[in-house]
Each structure stands twice: as structure tokens, then as C-alpha cells.
Coordinates of C-alpha atoms in Angstrom, one line a residue:
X21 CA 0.0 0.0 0.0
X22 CA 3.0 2.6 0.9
X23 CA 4.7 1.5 -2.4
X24 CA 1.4 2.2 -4.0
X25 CA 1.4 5.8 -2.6
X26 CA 4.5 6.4 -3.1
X27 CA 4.3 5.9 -7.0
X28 CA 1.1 7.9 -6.6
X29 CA 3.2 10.9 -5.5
X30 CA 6.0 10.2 -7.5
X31 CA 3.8 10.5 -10.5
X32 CA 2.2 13.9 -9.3
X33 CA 5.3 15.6 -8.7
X34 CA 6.9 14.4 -12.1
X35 CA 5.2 17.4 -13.9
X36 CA 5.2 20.1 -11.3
X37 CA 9.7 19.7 -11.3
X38 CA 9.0 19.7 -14.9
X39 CA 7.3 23.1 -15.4
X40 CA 9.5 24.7 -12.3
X41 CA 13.3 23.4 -14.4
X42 CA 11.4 24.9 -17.9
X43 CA 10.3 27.9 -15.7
X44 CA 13.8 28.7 -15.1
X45 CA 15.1 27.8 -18.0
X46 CA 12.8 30.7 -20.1
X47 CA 13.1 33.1 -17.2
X48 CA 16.9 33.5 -18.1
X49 CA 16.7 33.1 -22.0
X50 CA 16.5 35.9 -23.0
X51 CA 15.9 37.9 -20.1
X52 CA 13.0 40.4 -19.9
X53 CA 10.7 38.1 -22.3
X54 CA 7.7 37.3 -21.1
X55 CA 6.3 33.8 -21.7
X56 CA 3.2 31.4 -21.8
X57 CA 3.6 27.7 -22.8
X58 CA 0.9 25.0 -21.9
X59 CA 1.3 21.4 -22.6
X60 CA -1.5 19.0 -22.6
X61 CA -1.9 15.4 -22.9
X62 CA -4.1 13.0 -25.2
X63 CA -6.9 13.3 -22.1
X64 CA -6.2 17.0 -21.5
X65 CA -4.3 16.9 -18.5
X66 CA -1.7 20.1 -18.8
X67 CA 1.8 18.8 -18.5
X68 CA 3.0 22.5 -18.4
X69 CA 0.9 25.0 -17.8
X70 CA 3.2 28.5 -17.6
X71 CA 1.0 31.6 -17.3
X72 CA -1.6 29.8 -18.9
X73 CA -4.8 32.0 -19.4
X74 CA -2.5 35.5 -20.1
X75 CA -3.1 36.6 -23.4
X76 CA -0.1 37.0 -25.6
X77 CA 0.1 38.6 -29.2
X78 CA -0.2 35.1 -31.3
X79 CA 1.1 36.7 -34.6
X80 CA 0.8 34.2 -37.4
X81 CA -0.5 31.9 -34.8
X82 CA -3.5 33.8 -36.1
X83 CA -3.8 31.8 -38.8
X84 CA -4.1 28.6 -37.2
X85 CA -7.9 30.0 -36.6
X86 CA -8.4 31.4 -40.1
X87 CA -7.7 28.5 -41.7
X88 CA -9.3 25.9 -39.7
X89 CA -12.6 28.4 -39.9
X90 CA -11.6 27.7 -43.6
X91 CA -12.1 23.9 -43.2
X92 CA -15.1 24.7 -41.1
X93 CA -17.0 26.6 -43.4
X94 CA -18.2 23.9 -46.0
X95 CA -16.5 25.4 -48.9
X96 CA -15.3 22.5 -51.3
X97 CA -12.1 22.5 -50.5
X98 CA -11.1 20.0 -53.0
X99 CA -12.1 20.7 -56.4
X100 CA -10.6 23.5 -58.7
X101 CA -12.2 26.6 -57.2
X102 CA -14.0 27.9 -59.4
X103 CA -16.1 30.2 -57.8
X104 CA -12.8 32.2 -56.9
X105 CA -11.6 32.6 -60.1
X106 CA -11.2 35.9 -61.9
X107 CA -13.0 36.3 -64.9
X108 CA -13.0 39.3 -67.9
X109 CA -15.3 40.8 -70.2
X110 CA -16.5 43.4 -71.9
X111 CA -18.4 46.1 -71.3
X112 CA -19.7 47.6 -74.9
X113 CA -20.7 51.1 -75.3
X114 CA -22.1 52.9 -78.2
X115 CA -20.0 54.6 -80.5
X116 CA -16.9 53.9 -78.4
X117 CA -14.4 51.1 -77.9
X118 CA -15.3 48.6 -75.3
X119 CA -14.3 48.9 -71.7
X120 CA -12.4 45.7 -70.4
X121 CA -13.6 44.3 -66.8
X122 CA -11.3 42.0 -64.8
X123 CA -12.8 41.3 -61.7
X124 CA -11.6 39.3 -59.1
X125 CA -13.3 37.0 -56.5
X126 CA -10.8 36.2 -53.9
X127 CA -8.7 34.0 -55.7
X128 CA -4.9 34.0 -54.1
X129 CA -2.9 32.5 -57.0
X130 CA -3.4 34.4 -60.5
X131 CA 0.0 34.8 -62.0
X132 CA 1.1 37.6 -64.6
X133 CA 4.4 34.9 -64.8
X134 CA 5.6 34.6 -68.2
X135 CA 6.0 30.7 -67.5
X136 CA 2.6 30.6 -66.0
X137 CA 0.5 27.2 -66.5
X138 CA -2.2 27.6 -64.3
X139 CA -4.8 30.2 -63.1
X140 CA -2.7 32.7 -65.6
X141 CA -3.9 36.6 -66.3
X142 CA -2.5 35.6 -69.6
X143 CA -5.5 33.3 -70.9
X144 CA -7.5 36.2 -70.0
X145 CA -5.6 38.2 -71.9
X146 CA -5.9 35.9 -74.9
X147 CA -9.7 36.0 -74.6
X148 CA -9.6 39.4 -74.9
X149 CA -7.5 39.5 -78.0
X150 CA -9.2 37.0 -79.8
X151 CA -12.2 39.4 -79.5
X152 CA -11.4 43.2 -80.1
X153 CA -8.3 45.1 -81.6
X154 CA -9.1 48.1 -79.8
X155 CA -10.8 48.5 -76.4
X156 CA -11.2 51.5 -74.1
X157 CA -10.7 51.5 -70.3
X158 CA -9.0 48.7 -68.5
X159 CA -11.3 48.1 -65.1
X160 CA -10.2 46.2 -62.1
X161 CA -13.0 45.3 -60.3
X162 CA -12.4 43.7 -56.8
X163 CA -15.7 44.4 -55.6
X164 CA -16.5 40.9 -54.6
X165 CA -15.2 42.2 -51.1
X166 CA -15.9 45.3 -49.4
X167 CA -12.6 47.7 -49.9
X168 CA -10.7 47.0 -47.1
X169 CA -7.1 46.7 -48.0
X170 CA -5.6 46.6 -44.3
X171 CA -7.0 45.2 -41.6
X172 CA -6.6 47.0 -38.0
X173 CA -3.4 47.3 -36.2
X174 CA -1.4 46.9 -39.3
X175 CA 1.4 48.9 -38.5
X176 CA 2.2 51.5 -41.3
X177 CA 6.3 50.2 -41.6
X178 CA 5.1 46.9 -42.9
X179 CA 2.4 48.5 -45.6
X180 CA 5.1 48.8 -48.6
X181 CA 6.6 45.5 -47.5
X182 CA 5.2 41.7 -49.3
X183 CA 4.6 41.6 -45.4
X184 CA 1.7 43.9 -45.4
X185 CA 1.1 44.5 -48.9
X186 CA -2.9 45.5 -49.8
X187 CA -5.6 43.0 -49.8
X188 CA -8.0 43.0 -53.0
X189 CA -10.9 40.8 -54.1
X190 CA -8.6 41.1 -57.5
X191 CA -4.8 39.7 -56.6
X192 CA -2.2 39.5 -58.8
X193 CA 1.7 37.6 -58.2
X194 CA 0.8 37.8 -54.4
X195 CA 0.3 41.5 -54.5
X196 CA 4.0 42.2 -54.9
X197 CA 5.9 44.3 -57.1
X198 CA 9.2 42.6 -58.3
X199 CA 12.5 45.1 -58.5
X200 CA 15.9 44.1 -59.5
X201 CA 19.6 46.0 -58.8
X202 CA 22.6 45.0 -60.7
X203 CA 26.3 46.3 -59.4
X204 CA 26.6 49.3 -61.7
X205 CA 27.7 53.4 -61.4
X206 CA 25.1 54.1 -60.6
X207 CA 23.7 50.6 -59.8
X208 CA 20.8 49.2 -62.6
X209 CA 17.7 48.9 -61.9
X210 CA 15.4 46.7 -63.8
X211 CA 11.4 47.0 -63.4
X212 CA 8.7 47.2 -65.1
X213 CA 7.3 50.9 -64.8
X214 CA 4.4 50.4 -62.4
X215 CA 6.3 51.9 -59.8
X216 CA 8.8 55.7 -60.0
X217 CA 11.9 53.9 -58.8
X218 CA 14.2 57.1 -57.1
X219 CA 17.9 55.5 -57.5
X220 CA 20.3 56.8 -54.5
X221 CA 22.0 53.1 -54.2
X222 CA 25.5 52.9 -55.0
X223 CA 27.8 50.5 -55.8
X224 CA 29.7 48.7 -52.8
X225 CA 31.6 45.9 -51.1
X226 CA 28.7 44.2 -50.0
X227 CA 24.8 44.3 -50.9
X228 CA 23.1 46.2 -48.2
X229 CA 19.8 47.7 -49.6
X230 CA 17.2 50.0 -48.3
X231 CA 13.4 51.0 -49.8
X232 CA 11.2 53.6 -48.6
X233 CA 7.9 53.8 -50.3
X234 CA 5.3 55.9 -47.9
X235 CA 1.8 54.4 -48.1
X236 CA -0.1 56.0 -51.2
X237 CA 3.1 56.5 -53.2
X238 CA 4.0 55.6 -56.6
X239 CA 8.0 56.4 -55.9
X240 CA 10.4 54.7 -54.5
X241 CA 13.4 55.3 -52.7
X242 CA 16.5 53.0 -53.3
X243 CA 19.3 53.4 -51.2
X244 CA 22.3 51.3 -50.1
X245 CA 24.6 49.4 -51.5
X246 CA 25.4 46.8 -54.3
X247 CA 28.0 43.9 -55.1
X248 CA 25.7 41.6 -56.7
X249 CA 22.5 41.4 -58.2
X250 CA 19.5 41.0 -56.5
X251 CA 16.3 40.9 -56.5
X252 CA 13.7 42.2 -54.1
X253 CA 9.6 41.9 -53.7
X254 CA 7.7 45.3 -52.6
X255 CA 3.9 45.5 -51.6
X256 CA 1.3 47.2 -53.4
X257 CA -1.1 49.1 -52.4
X258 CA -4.3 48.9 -54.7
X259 CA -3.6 45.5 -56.2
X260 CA -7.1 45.6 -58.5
X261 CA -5.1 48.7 -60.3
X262 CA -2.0 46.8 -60.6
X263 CA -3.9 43.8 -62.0
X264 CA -5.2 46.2 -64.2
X265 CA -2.3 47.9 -65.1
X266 CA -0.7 44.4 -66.5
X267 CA -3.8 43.3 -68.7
X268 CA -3.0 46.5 -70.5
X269 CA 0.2 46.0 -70.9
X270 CA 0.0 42.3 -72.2
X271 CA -3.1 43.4 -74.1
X272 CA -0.6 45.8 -75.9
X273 CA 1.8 42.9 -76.7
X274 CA -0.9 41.0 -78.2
X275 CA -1.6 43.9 -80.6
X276 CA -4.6 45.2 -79.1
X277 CA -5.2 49.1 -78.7
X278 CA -5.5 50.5 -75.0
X279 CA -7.0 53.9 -76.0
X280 CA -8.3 54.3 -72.2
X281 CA -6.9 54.3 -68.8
X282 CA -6.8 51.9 -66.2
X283 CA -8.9 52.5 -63.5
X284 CA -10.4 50.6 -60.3
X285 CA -13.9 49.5 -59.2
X286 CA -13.8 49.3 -55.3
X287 CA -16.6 49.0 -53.0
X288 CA -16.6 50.9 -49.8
X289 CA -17.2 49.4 -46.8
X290 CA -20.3 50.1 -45.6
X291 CA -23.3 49.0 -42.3
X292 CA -24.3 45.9 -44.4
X293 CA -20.8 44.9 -44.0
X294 CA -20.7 44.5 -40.7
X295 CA -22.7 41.5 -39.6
X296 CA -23.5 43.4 -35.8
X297 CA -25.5 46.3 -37.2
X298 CA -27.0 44.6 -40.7
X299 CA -30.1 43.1 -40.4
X300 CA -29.7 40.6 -43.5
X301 CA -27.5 41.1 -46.4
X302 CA -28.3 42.7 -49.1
X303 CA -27.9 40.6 -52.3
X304 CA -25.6 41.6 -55.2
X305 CA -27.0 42.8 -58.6
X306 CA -26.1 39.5 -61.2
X307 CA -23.1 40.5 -62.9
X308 CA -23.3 40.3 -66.9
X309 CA -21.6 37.5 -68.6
X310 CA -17.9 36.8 -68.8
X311 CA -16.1 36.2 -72.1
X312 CA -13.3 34.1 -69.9
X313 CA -13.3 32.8 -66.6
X314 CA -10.2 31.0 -64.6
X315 CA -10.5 28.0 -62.6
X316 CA -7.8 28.2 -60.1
X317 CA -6.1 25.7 -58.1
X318 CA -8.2 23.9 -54.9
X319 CA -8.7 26.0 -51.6
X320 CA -7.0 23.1 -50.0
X321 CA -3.9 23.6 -51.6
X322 CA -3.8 28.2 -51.1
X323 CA -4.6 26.7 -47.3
X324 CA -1.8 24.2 -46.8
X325 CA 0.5 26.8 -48.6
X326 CA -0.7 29.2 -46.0
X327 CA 0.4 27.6 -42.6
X328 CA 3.3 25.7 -44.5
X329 CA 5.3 29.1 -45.7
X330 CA 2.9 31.4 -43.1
X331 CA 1.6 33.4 -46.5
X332 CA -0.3 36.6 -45.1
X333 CA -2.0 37.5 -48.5
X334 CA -3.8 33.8 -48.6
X335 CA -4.6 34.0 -45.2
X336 CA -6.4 37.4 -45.0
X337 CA -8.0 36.4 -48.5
X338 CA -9.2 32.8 -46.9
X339 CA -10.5 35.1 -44.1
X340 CA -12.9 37.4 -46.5
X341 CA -13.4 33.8 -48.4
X342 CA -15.0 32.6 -45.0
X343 CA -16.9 35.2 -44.6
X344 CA -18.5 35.5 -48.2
X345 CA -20.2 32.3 -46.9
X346 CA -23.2 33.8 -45.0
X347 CA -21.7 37.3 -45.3
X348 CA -20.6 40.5 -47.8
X349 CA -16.4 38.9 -47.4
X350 CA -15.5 41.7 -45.1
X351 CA -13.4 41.2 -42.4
X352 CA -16.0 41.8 -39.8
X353 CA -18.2 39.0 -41.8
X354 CA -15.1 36.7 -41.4
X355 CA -14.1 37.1 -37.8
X356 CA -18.0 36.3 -37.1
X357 CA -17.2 32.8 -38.6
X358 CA -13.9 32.7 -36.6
X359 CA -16.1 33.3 -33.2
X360 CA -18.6 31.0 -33.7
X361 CA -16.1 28.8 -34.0
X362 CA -14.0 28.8 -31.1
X363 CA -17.4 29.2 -29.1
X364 CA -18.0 25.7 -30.3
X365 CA -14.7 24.9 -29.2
X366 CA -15.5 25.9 -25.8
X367 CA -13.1 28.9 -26.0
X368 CA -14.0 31.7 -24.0
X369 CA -14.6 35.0 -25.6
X370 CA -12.2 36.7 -23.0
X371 CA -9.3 34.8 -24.0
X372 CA -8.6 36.0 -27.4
X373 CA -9.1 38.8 -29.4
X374 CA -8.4 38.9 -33.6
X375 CA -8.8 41.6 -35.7
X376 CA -7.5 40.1 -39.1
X377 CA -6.7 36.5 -40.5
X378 CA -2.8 36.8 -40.9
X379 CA -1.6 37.5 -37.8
X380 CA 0.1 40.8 -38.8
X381 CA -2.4 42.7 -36.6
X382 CA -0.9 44.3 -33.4
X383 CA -4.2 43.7 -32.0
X384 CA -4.3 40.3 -32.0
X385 CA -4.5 38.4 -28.5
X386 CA -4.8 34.6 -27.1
X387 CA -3.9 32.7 -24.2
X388 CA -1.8 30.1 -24.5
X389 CA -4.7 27.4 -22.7
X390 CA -7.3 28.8 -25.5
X391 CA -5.1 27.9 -27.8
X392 CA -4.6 24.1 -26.9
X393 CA -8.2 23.9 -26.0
X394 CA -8.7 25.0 -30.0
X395 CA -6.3 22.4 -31.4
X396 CA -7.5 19.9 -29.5
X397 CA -11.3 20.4 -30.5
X398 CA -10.0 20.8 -34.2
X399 CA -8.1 17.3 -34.3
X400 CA -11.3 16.0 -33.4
X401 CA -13.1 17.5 -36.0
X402 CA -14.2 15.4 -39.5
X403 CA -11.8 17.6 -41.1
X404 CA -9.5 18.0 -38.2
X405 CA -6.4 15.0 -39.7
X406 CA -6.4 17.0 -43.1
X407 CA -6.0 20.7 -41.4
X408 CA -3.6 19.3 -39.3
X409 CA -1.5 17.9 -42.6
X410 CA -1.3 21.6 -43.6
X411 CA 0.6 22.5 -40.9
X412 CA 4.9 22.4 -41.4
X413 CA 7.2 19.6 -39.8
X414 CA 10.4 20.0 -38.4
X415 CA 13.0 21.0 -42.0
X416 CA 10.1 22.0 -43.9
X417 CA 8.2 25.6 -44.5
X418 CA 8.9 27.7 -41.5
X419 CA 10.3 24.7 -39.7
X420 CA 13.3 24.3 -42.4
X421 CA 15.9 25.2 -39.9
X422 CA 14.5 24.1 -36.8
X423 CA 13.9 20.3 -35.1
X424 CA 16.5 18.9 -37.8
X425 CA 18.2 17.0 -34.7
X426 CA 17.0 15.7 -30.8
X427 CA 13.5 13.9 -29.5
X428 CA 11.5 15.8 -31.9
X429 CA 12.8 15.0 -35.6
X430 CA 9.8 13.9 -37.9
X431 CA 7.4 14.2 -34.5
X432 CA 6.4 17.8 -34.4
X433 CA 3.7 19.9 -36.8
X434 CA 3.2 23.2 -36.0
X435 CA 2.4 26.8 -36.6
X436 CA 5.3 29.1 -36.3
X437 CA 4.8 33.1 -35.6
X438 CA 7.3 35.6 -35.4
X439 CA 6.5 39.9 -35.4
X440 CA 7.9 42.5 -33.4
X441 CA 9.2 41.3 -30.2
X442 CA 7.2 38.2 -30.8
X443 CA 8.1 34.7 -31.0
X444 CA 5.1 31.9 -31.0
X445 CA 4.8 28.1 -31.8
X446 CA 1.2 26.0 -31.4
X447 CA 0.4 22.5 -32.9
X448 CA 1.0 18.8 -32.2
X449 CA 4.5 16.9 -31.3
X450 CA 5.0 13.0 -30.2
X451 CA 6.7 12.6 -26.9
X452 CA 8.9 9.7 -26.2
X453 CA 5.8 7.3 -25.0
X454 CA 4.6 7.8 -28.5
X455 CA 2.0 9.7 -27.1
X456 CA 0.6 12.9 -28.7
X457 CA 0.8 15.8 -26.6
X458 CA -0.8 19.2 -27.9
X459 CA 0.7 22.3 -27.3
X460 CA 1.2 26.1 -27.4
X461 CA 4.3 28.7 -27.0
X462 CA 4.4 32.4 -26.7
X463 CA 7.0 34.6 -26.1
X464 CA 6.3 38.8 -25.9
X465 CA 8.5 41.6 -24.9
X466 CA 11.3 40.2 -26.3
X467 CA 13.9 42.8 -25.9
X468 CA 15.3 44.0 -28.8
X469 CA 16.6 42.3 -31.9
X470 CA 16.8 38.7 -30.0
X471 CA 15.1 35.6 -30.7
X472 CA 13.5 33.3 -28.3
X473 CA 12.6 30.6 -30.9
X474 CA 15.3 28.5 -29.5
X475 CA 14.5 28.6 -25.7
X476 CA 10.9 27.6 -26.9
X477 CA 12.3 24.6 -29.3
X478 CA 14.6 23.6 -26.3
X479 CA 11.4 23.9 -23.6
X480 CA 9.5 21.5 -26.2
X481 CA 12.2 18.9 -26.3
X482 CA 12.7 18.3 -22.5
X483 CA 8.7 17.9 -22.6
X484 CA 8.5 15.5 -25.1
X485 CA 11.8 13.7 -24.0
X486 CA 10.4 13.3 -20.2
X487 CA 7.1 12.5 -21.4

């Protein structure tokens, strides 16, 4: 009987001089970081549980919600999506050219690539000049969602970076604009025109370059120096124009006549977008026929992209995409859909707050416990094996560099996260029983230019290697 009880205890304390020696071991790396880490087992039982219901900034953490609401929503997920894909037409008018209309519907992938095979603005293109040798206007329409290029608590730095580049109905190359600089005096640059590039670089020992671009501005500012070529991704800010802006220019190339100018058609945000003060929503006049219409890869595939490379332009577009379901696609519409959600879940309402689908929103907050409590209700979801799949393994997406050696090679998938001062990791590892344990990491404050990815890699280990 006192052997009994003695294991009894033994067993008990096991966790607690677990979480006190990983206690420590964060407190002192780096110093000044504050950090939340619960561990939980196959039955629930936390493990760990370090400042467990304090909410931490998640960043892309975040999207671990959107895209599970994704799987949620009961949007084929599996077939070419169709209903996403951009379409053109045009728009006659008497005694004048015709106007051409590119709208966009939320697809993530269309490509202005010049070795594009699928889902490429070229076949559009083609449709357009197989039809008429001169047309008028070039419209992008991204419509489809309410005009909301930037979700709250973007911070303005990030806006002319791929990082924070706009969000449009109509997306085009990820919303990036392409730049390269050759070693030169002064250093080439090589673009193709969208953009006023301001050339202050020079030429150097090393390749240290620098862009400015203030939000709303068609010039940039290239400083820094070159040694070798390079190139470099910047965001834009109306991405309907810039998908505009390249059907004219291929619609030149193809012989056709632009004798118009490209413009935007943008719907503002407005009460029937927010799903708090609209009573129902108000349907959409049917839009005329398209001459062309793309059929772009499956959602599945955008959404495993998503968590695998943590792509903020998918995920704030698989947001809106949610909330098109029962909604107008604004970001209010989709957050709705992310709520109900984790209310299912049994998360409560207190222990997060999101304001976009990315996780590049300062805003953004979650408790470390709310987090596992999600994860664990998804893997027991119908769809909850294949969401899982779309998250990265140690050496692969996010991951590449990190659980290549020690107790958790080939038995970890998670969601990474990183911002300012911000370090997070949340998912699914195997501990040395073979049991699956279900976690999540935060680390805020961070001081200064330091990472604390490895502290929480090394605090993950010494769970799964004494469990």
C-alpha cells in the first residue's frame, strides 16, 4: 500500500519539477521576455501550464484560426475553385471602344508569370485579343469584397513590404511588385514601370539595400549598396489597379489598342458589411456575362500553402473567403465565422481577441490554454487530420531550420509566428511514449533584436523527452 502511494506521489510531482526546471530555464533566455507555454496530454491533463490564461500577441498563430474556420466553413475545399476565379469581359458602349472588366473573386494564385500554366492573367488576356483590336478603359474590379485593404493594427512600416502588402478581391503575383539592382555606377535597376523607382544606391563591397515607399506613393526610394544582383519583392497598395495595369500591358503585346486608362472599381465598406448592425445582407445585382473565366487551383492547396510558408496574403483572402459564406467577405463577416467557431470549441470569448486572418495585426491576442483547447477540439473535428496535414514539420516551410536533430525530428507539426518582439509556436508533437501531446508557445517583450525561438524549441524537447 505505501509503495502504492509512493508511486502515486512520484507520479504527481513528475510534472510540477518539470514546469518549475522549464520555468527557469525561459526566465533566463532571454531575459526580460515574457512567456506562456501550456502542454497538454491526449486526455487533457496540462503537463505544463506556464501563465496559462494570459493573453499573448499570437502573430501568425493567427492563422491557425483562419484556416481551420476555412475547413469549417463547407467550402469545397477539394475541387478547382471555381467560384474564386477571376474572370473578364467586356463592357460595350455605343459609338466607343469597349471597356475591359477584370474582376476578381478572392482567388490567391493568379500569376502575370511569363512561364505561368495555371490560373494565368494571360488566358485572360488571350480571350480578350481574340475578341477586339481596340478596347477602351481597362477596369479592375475587386468588388466581390468590401474595400478593405488593411486590416486594423497593421502597423504603417510593414504597408510597402510583401509583409503587409494590400488586400484586394482582384490579386495578382501575391500582390508584390518585383525590382531588381545590378552592381553598376550608378547601380541598374530593372522594373517594369508600375512603380517611380528614385535611385540613390551605389555601388559597394557588400549588398546592403534599403526602400522607402510611404503608403499612397507611386515612388520609390533606393538606397544602399550593391555587389551583386539581387532581387527584391515590394507590396502594393491597390492590387485591382496593378492587375489592371498588367492586362493593359499584355493586351498591348498582343496587338490590341488601350485607347483608355486603367482604373479601379472598389466597393466601400459600408453597415451591411458589418454583420452586428445589418439586419440581412443585401444581395448583389447579377453581374453580366464573362467572355473568360479561370479555374484556379483547390482551396485546400492556397490553405496548406498558408500555414506551411505562413503566406499573409492567402490568409487574409481565406479570411474574407469565409466570410463571403453567410456574409458580404469583409473582415467583420469573417471574424464572425472565426467566433462561432471557437465558441464551439469551448473557448472563451475573453481569452482572445483577432482583428484580421494573418496575424500581422498588433491587436491580435490569445492565451496560451485557448489555444490548446482550439487544437485539440480541431483534431477532433471530420476535417480536423487534413487541417492538421497543412501544418509544417520540423525541416520543412517555417520549420526548415529548426527540429532537424533531438527527441523531436519527424514528430512535431506546428504553426510558427514571429513579429515585433514576438516569437510563438502552437500544434502537435509525439513525446517519447509515442503519445501525442498538444501544445502552445508564446514569447512577448522580447527585448530588442533577440530571438526566443530557441529557448521555446529547447522547452518542447525536454517535454517531449520526459514524457
Amino acid at each position: 500500500m505505501r509503495r502504492w502511494l509512493l508511486a502515486l506521489l512520484l507520479l504527481a510531482a513528475a510534472p510540477a519539477g518539470l514546469e518549475q526546471r522549464i520555468a527557469a530555464d525561459l526566465a533566463a533566455a532571454p531575459p526580460g521576455a515574457r512567456f506562456g507555454l501550456v502542454v497538454a496530454d491526449e486526455h487533457g491533463r496540462e503537463i505544463v501550464a506556464l501563465l496559462p490564461d494570459q493573453r499573448f500577441v499570437p502573430a501568425s498563430n493567427t492563422k491557425l484560426f483562419t484556416t481551420a474556420a476555412l475547413f469549417d466553413s463547407g467550402i469545397d475545399l477539394d475541387r478547382p475553385d471555381a467560384p474564386g476565379g477571376a474572370s473578364v469581359r467586356l463592357d460595350l458602349r455605343p459609338g466607343r471602344a469597349p471597356d475591359v472588366v477584370l474582376t476578381g473573386r478572392g482567388d490567391a494564385r493568379l500569376s502575370s508569370a511569363t512561364d505561368c500554366a495555371a490560373d494565368c492573367l494571360a488566358t485572360l488576356a488571350d480571350a480578350i485579343a481574340a475578341r477586339a483590336g481596340t478596347v477602351g478603359d481597362v477596369i479592375g474590379d475587386d468588388s466581390w469584397f468590401p474595400d478593405q485593404r488593411w486590416s486594423p493594427g497593421m502597423s504603417w512600416n510593414n504597408m510597402p513590404t510583401p509583409s503587409g502588402t494590400g488586400i484586394s478581391a482582384l490579386t495578382i503575383d501575391n500582390n508584390e511588385w518585383p525590382l531588381t539592382v545590378a552592381p553598376g555606377k550608378p547601380p541598374v535597376v530593372t522594373n517594369d514601370g508600375y512603380y517611380r523607382v528614385e535611385n540613390r544606391a551605389t555601388r559597394g563591397a557588400t549588398t546592403a539595400l534599403g526602400f522607402d515607399r510611404p503608403p499612397g506613393s507611386t515612388a520609390v526610394r533606393l538606397t544602399g549598396t550593391v555587389s551583386e544582383a539581387r532581387t527584391v519583392r515590394l507590396g502594393v497598395d491597390d492590387p485591382a489597379h496593378r492587375a489592371a495595369w498588367l492586362l493593359a500591358s499584355m493586351l498591348r503585346a498582343r496587338g490590341v489598342r488601350v485607347t483608355g486608362a486603367v482604373q479601379t472599381r472598389h466597393r466601400r465598406l459600408d453597415d451591411s458589411d458589418d454583420p452586428l448592425k445589418r439586419g440581412a445582407v443585401m444581395a448583389r445585382p447579377p453581374e453580366p456575362p464573362a467572355l473568360a473565366r479561370l479555374s484556379p487551383p483547390p482551396l485546400a492547396d492556397t490553405a496548406t500553402i498558408t500555414n506551411k510558408v505562413s503566406q499573409n496574403v492567402y490568409a487574409e483572402l481565406l479570411l474574407r473567403r469565409v466570410g463571403r459564406v453567410r456574409g458580404t467577405g469583409s473582415i467583420a463577416d469573417g471574424q464572425a465565422a472565426v467566433r462561432a467557431m471557437l465558441a464551439r470549441a469551448g473557448v472563451p470569448r475573453t481569452a482572445y481577441d483577432l482583428a484580421d486572418g494573418s496575424g500581422m495585426s498588433s491587436y491580435n491576442r490569445v492565451s496560451p490554454r485557448a489555444t490548446v483547447t482550439f487544437l485539440r477540439w480541431a483534431a477532433a473535428q471530420r476535417w480536423g487530420a487534413r487541417w492538421r496535414a497543412t501544418l509544417p514539420g520540423g525541416g520543412e516551410g517555417t520549420l526548415r531550420r529548426r527540429f532537424l536533430t533531438g527527441p523531436l525530428v519527424g514528430r512535431i507539426a506546428a504553426k510558427t509566428g514571429g513579429l515585433n518582439q514576438t516569437n510563438a509556436l502552437a500544434g502537435y508533437m509525439v513525446a517519447k511514449s509515442g503519445r501525442t501531446l498538444t501544445f502552445a508557445a508564446y514569447a512577448n517583450d522580447v527585448p530588442g533584436d533577440v530571438s526566443a525561438t530557441a529557448a521555446i524549441d529547447a522547452a518542447l524537447e525536454k517535454v517531449a523527452d520526459a514524457n
